[in-house]
Coordinates of N, CA, C and O in Angstrom, one line a residue:
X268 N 146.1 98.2 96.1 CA 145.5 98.2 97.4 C 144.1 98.7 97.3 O 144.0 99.8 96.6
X269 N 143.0 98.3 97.8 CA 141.6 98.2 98.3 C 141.5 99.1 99.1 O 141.9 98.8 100.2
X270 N 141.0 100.3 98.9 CA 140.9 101.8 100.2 C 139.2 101.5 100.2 O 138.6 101.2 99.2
X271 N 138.7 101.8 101.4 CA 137.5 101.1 102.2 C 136.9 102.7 102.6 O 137.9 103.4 102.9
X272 N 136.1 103.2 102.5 CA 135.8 104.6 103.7 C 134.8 103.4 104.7 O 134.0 102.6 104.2
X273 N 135.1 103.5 105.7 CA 134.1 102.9 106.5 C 134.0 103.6 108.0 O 134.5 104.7 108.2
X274 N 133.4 102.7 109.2 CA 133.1 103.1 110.5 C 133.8 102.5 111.2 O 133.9 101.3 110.9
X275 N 134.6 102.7 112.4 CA 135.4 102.7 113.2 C 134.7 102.7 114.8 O 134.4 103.7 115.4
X276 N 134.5 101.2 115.3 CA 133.8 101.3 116.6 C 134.6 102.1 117.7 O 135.7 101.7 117.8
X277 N 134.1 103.2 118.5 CA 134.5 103.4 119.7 C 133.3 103.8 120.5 O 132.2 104.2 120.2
X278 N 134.0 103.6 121.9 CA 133.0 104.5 123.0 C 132.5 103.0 124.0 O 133.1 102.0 123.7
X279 N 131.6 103.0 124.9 CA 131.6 102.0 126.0 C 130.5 101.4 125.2 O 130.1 101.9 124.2
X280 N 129.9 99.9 126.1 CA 129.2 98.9 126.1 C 128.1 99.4 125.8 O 128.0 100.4 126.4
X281 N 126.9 99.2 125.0 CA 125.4 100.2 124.4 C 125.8 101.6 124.3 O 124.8 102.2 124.2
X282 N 126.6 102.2 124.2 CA 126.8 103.8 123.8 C 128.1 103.7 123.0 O 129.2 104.1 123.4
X283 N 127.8 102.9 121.7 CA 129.2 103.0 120.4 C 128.9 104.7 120.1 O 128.0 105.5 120.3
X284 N 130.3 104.7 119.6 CA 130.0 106.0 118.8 C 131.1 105.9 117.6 O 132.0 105.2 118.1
X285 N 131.5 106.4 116.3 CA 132.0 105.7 115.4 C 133.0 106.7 114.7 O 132.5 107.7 114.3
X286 N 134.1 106.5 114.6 CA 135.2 107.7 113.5 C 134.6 106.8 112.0 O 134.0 105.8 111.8
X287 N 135.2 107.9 111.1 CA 134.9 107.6 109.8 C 135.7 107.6 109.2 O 136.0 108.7 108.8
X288 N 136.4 106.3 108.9 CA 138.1 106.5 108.5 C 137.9 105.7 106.6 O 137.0 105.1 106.1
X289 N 139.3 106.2 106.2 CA 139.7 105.5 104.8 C 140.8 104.7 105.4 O 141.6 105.3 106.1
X290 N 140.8 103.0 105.2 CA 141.5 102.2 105.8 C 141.7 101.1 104.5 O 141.1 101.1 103.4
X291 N 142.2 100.5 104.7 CA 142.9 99.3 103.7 C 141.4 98.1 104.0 O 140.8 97.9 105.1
X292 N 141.1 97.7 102.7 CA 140.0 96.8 103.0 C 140.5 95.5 104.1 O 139.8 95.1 105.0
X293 N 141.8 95.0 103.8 CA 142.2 94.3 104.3 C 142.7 93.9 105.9 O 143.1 92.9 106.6
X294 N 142.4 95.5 106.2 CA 142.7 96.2 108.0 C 141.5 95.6 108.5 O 140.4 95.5 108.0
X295 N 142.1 95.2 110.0 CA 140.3 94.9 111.2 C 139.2 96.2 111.0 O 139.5 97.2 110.3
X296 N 138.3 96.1 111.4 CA 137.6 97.3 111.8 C 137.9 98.5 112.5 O 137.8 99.7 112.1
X297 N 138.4 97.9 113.7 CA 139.1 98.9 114.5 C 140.5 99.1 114.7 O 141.1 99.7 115.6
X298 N 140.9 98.6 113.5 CA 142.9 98.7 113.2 C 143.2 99.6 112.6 O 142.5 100.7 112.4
X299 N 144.4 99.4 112.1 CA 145.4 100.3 111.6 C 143.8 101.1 110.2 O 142.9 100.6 109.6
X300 N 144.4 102.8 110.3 CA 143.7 103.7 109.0 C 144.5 103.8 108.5 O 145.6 103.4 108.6
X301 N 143.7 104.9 107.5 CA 145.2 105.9 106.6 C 144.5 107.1 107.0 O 145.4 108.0 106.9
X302 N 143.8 107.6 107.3 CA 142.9 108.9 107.8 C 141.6 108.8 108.4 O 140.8 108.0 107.9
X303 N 141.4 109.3 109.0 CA 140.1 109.8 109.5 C 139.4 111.1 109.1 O 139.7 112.3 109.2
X304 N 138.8 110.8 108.7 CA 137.8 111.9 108.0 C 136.1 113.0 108.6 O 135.5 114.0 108.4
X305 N 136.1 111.5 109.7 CA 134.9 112.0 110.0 C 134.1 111.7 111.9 O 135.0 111.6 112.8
X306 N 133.2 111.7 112.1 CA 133.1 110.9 112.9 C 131.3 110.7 113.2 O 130.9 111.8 113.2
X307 N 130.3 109.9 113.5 CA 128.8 109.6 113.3 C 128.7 108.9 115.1 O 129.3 108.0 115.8
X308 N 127.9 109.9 115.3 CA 126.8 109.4 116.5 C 125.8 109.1 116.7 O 125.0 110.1 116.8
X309 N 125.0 107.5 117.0 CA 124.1 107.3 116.2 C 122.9 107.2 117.7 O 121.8 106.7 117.7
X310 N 123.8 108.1 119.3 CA 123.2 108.0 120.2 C 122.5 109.6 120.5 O 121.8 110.0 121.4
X311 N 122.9 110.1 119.5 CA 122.1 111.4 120.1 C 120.4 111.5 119.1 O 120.3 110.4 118.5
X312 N 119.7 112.0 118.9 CA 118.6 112.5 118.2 C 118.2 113.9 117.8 O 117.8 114.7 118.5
X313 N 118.4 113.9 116.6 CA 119.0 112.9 115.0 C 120.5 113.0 115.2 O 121.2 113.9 115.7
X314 N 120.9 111.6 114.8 CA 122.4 111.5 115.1 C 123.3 112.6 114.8 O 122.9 113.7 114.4
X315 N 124.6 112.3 115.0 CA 125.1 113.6 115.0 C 126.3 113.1 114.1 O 127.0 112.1 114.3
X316 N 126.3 113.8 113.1 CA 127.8 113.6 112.2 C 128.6 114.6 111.8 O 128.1 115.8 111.6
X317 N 129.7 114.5 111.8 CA 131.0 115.6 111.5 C 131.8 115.0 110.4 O 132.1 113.9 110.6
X318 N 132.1 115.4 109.3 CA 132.8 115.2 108.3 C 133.5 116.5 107.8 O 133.1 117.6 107.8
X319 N 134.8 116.1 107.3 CA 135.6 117.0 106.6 C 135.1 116.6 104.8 O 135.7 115.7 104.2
X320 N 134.0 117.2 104.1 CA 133.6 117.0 103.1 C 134.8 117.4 102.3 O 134.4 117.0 101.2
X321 N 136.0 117.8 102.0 CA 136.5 118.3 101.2 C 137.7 116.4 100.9 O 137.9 115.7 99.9
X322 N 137.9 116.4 102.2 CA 138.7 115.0 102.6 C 137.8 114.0 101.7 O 138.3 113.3 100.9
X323 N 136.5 113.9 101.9 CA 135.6 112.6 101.7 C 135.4 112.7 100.1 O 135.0 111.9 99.3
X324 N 135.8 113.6 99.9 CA 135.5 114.4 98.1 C 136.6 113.5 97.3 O 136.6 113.0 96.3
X325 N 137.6 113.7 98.5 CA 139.0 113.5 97.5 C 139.0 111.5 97.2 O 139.2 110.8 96.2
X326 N 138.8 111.5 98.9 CA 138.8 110.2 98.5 C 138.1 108.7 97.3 O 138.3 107.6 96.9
X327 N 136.9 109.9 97.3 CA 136.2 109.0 96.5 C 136.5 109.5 95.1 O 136.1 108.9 94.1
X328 N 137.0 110.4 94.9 CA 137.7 110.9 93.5 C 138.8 110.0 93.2 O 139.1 109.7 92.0
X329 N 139.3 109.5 94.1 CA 140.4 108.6 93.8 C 140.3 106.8 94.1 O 141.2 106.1 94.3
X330 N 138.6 106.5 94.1 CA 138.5 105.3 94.4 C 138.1 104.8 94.9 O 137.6 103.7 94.6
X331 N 138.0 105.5 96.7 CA 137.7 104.8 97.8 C 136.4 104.6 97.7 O 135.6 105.4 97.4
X332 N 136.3 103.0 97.8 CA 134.8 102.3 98.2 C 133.9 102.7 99.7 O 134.0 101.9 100.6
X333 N 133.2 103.6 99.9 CA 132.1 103.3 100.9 C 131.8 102.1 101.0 O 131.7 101.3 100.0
X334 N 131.6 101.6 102.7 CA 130.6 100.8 103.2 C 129.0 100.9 102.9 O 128.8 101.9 102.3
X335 N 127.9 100.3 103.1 CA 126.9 100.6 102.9 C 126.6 101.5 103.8 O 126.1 102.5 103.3
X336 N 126.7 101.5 105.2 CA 126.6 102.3 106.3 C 127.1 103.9 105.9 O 126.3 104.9 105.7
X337 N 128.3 103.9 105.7 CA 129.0 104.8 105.4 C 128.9 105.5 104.2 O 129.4 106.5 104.0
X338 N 128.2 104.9 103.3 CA 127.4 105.5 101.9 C 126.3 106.2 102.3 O 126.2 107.3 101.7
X339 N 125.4 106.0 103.2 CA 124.1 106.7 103.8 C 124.5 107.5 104.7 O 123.8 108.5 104.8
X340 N 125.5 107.5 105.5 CA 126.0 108.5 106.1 C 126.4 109.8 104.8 O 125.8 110.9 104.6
X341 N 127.5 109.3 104.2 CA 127.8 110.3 102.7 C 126.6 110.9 102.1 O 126.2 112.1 102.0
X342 N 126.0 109.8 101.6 CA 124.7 110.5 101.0 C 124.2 111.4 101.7 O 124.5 112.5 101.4
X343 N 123.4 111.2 102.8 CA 122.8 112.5 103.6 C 123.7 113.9 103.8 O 123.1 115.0 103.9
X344 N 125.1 113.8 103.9 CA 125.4 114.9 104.6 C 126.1 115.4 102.8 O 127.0 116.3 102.6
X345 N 125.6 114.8 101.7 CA 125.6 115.8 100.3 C 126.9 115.4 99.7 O 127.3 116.2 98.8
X346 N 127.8 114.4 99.9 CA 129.1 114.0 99.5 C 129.1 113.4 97.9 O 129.8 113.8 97.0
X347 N 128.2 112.4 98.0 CA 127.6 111.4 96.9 C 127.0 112.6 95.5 O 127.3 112.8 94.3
X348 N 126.0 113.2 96.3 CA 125.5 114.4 95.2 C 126.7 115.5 94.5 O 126.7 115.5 93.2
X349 N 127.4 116.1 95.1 CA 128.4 116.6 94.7 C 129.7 116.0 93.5 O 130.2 116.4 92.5
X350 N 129.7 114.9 94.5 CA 130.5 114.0 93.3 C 130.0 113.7 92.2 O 130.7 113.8 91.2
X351 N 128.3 113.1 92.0 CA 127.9 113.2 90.8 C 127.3 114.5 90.2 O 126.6 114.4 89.2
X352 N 127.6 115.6 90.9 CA 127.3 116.8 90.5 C 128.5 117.1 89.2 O 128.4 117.3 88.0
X353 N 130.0 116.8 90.1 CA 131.2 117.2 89.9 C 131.1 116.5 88.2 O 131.5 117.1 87.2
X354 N 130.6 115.2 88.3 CA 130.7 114.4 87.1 C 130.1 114.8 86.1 O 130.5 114.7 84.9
X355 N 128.6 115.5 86.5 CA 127.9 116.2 85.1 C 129.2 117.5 84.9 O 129.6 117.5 83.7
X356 N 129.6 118.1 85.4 CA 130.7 119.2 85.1 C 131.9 118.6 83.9 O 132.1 119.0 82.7
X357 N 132.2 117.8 84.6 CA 133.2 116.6 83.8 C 132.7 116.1 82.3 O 133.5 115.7 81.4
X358 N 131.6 116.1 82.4 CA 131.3 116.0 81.3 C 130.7 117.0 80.1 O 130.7 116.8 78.9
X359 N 130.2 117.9 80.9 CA 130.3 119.1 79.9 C 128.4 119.3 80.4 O 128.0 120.4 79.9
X360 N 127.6 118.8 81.1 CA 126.2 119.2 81.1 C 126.3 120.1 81.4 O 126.0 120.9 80.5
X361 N 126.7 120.5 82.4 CA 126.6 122.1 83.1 C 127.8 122.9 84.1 O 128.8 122.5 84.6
X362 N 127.5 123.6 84.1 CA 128.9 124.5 84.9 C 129.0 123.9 86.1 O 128.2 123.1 86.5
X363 N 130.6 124.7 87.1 CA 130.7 124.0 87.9 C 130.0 125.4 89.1 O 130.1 125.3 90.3
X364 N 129.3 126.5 88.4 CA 128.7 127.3 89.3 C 127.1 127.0 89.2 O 126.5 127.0 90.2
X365 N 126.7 126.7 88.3 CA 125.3 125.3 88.3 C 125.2 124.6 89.2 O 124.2 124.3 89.9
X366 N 126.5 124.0 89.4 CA 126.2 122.6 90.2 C 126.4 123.3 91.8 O 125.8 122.9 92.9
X367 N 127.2 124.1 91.7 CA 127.0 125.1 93.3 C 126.0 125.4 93.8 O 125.7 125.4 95.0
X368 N 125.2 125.7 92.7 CA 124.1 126.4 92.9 C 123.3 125.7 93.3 O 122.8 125.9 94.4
X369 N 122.6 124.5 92.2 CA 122.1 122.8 93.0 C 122.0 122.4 94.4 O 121.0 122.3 95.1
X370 N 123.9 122.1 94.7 CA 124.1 121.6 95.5 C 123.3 122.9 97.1 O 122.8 122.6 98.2
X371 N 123.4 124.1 96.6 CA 123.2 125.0 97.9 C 121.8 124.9 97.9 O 121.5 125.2 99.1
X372 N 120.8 124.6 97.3 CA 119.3 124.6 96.9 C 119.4 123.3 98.1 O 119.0 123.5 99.2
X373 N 120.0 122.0 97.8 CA 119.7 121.1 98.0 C 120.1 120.9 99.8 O 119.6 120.2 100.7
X374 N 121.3 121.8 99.8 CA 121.8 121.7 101.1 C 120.6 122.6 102.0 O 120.2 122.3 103.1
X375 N 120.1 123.7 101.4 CA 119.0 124.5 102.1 C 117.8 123.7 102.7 O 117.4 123.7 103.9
X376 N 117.3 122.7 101.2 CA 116.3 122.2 101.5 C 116.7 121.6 102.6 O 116.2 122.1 103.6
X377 N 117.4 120.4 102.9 CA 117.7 119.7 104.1 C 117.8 120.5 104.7 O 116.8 121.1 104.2
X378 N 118.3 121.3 105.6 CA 118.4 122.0 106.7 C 117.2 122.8 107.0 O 117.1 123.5 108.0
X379 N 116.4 122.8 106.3 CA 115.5 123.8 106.4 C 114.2 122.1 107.2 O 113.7 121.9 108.3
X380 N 114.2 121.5 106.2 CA 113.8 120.0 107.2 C 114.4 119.6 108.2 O 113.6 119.3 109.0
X381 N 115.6 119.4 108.7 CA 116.1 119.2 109.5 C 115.6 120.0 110.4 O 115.0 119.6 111.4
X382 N 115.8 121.2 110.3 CA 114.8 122.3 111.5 C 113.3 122.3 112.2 O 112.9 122.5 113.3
X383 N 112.6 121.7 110.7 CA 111.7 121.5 111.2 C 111.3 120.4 112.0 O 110.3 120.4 112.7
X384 N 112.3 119.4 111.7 CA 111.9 118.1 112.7 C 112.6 118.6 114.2 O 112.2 117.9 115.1
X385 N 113.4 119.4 114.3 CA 113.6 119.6 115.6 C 112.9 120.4 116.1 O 112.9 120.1 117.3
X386 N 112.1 121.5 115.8 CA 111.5 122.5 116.3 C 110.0 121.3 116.4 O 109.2 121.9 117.2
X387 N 109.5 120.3 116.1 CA 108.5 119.5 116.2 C 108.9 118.4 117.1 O 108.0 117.6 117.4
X388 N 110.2 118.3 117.7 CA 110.6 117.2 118.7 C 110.6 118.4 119.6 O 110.2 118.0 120.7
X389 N 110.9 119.4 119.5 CA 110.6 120.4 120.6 C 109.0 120.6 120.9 O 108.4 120.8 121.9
X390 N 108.8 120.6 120.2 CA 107.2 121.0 120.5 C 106.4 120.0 121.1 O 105.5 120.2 121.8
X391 N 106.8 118.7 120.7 CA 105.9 117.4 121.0 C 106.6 117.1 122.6 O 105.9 116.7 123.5
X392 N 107.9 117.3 122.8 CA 108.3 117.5 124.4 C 107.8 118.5 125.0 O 107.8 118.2 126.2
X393 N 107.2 119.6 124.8 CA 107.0 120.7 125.8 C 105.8 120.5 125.6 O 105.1 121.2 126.3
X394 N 104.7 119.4 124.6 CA 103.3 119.6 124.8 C 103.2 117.8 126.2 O 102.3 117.6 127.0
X395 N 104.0 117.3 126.0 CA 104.3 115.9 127.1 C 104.3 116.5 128.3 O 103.7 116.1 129.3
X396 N 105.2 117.9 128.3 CA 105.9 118.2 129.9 C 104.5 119.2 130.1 O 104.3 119.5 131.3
X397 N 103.9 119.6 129.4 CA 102.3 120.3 129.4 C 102.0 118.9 130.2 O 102.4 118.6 131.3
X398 N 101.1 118.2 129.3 CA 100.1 117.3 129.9 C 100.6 116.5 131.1 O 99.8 116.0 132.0
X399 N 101.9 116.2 131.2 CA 102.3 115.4 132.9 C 102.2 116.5 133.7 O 102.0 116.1 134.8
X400 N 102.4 118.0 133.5 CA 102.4 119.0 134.7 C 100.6 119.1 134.9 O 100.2 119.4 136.0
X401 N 99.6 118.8 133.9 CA 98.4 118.6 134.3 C 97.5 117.9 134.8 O 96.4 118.2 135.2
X402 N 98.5 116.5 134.6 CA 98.1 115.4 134.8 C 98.4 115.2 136.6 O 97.7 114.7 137.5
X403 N 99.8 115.9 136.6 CA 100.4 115.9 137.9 C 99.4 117.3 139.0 O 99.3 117.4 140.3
X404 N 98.9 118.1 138.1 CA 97.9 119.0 138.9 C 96.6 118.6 139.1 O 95.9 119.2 139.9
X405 N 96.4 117.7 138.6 CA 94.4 117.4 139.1 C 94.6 116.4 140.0 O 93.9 116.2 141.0
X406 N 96.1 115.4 139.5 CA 95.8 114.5 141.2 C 96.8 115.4 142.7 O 97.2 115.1 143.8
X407 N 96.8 116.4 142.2 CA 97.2 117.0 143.6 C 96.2 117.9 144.0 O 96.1 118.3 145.1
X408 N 95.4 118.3 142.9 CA 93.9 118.9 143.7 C 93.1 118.1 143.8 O 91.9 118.6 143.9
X409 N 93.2 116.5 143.7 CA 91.8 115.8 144.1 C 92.3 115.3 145.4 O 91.5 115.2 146.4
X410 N 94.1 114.9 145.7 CA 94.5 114.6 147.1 C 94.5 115.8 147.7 O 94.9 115.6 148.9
X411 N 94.2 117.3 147.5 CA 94.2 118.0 148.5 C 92.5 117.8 148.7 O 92.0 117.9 149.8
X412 N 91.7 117.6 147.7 CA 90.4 117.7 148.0 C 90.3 116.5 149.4 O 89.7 116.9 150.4
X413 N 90.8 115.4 149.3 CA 90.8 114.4 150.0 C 91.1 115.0 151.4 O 90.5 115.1 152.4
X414 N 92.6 115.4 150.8 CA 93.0 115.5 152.6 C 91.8 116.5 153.2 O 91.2 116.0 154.2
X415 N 91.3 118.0 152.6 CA 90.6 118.7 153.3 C 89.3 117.8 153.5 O 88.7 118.3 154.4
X416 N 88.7 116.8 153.1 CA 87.5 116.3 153.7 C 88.1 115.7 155.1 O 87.6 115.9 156.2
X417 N 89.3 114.9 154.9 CA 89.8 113.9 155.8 C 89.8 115.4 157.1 O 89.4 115.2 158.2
X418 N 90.1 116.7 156.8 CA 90.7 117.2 157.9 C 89.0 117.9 158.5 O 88.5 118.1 159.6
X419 N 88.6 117.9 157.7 CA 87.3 118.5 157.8 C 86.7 117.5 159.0 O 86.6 118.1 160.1
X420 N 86.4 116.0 159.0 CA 85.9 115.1 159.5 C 86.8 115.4 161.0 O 86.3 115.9 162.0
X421 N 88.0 114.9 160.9 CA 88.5 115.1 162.1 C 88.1 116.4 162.8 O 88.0 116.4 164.1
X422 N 88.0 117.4 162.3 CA 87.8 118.8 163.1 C 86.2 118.7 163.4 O 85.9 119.5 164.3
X423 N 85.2 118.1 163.1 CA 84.5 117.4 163.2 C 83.9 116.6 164.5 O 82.9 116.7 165.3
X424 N 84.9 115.8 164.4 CA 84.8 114.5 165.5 C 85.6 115.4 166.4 O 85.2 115.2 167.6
X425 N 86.6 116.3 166.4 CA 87.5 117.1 167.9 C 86.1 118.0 168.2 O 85.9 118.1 169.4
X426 N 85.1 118.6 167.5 CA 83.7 119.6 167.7 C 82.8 118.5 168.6 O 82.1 118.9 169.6
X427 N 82.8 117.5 168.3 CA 81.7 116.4 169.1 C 82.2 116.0 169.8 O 81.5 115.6 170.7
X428 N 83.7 115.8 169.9 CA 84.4 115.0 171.4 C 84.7 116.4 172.6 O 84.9 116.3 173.8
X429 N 84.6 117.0 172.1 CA 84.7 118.8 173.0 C 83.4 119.0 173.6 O 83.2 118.9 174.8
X430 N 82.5 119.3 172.3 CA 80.8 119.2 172.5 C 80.3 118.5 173.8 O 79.7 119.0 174.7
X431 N 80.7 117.2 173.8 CA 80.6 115.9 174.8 C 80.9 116.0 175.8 O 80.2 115.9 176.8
X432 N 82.5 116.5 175.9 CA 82.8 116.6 176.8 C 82.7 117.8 177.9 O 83.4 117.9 179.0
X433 N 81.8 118.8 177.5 CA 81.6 120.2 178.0 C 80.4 120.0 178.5 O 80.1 120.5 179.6
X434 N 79.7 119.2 177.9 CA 78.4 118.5 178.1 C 78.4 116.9 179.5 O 77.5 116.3 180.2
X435 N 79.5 116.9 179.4 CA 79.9 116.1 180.6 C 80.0 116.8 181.8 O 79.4 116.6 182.8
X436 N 81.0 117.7 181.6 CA 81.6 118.6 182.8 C 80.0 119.3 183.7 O 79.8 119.3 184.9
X437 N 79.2 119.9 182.5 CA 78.3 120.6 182.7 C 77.6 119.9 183.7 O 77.2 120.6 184.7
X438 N 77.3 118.4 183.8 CA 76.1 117.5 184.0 C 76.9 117.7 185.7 O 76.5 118.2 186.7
X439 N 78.4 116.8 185.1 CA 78.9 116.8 186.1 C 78.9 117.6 187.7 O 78.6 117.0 188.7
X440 N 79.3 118.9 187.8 CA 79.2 119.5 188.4 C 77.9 120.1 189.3 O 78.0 120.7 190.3
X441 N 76.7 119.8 188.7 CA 75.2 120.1 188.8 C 74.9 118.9 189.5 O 74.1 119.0 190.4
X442 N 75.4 117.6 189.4 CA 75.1 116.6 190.9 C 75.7 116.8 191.6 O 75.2 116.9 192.7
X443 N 77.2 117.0 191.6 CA 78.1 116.9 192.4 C 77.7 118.8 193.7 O 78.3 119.0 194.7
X444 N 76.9 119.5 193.2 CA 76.8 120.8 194.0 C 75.5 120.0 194.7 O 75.7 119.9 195.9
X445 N 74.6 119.7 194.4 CA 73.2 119.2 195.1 C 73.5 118.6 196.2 O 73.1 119.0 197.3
X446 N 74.4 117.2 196.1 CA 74.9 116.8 197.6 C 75.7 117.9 198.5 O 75.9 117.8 199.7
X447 N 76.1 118.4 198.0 CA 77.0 119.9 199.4 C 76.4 120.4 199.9 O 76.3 120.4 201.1
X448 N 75.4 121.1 198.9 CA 74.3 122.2 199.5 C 73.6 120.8 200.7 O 73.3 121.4 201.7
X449 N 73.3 119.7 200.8 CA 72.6 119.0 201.8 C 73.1 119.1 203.2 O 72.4 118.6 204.1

């Protein structure tokens, strides 16, 4: 029998999200396993993967073929490296506290990159949410500049229609007394 490690579709319409099972090559995609090992989310950023490395160790000690998908998933989270770590051991290059030691150098390095790309997706969001909060402040002090001209003009035009009309009343009353007094 053909043991497969591969991906396992689940989750709704545009938001898959995938288990990481060892299944019979001969099984559907989404059918019958023999285990699940893992599981890859390829909707969050940087996707998000969970694996039981000790499970994924065994199986390919004993055969199981990765998918190509599922080989890049392996590879990155250090499964691949170990196993051919395990093999220089096997063969006598180097110890199996050597290859510990490797493999923790190598697991550092990644994570210490991995940090850095988030602490730089952090930074490139809060310099975005900078520039739209400034972007969003100059056009609300050029519409307040606006409105205060707009209010300015009307207070304006209420000074000249007052003006006018005080200037009316004034006129008014100064003919209207000249015919009494007659």
């Amino acid at each position: 029998m053909a043991v497969k490690i591969r991906l396992a579709r689940h989750g709704r319409k545009s938001y898959a999200y995938y288990h990481i099972v060892v299944a019979d090559s001969r099984a559907p995609r989404d059918g019958k396993f023999i285990e699940r090992i893992g599981s890859y989310n390829p909707n969050t950023n940087p996707a998000t993967v969970q694996l039981n490395f000790d499970r994924a160790m065994y199986w390919l000690g004993v055969g199981a073929q990765p998918t190509d998908t599922t080989r890049n998933i392996l590879s990155r989270e250090g499964v691949l490296l170990m196993k051919h770590l395990m093999g220089g051991v096997k063969k006598g290059a180097f110890t199996e506290a050597e290859a510990e030691k490797r493999f923790a150098a190598w697991k550092a390095e990644k994570e210490n990159a991995l940090t850095k790309t988030r602490e730089q997706m952090a930074a490139d969001k809060a310099a975005a949410a900078k520039a739209r909060l400034e972007v969003e402040q100059a056009q609300n002090k050029a519409k307040a500049e606006e409105l205060a001209k707009k209010k300015a003009a009307e207070l304006e035009a209420q000074a000249a229609a007052a003006k006018a009309e005080l200037e009316a009343q004034a006129e008014a009353p100064a003919t209207e007394e000249a015919p009494a007094e007659a």
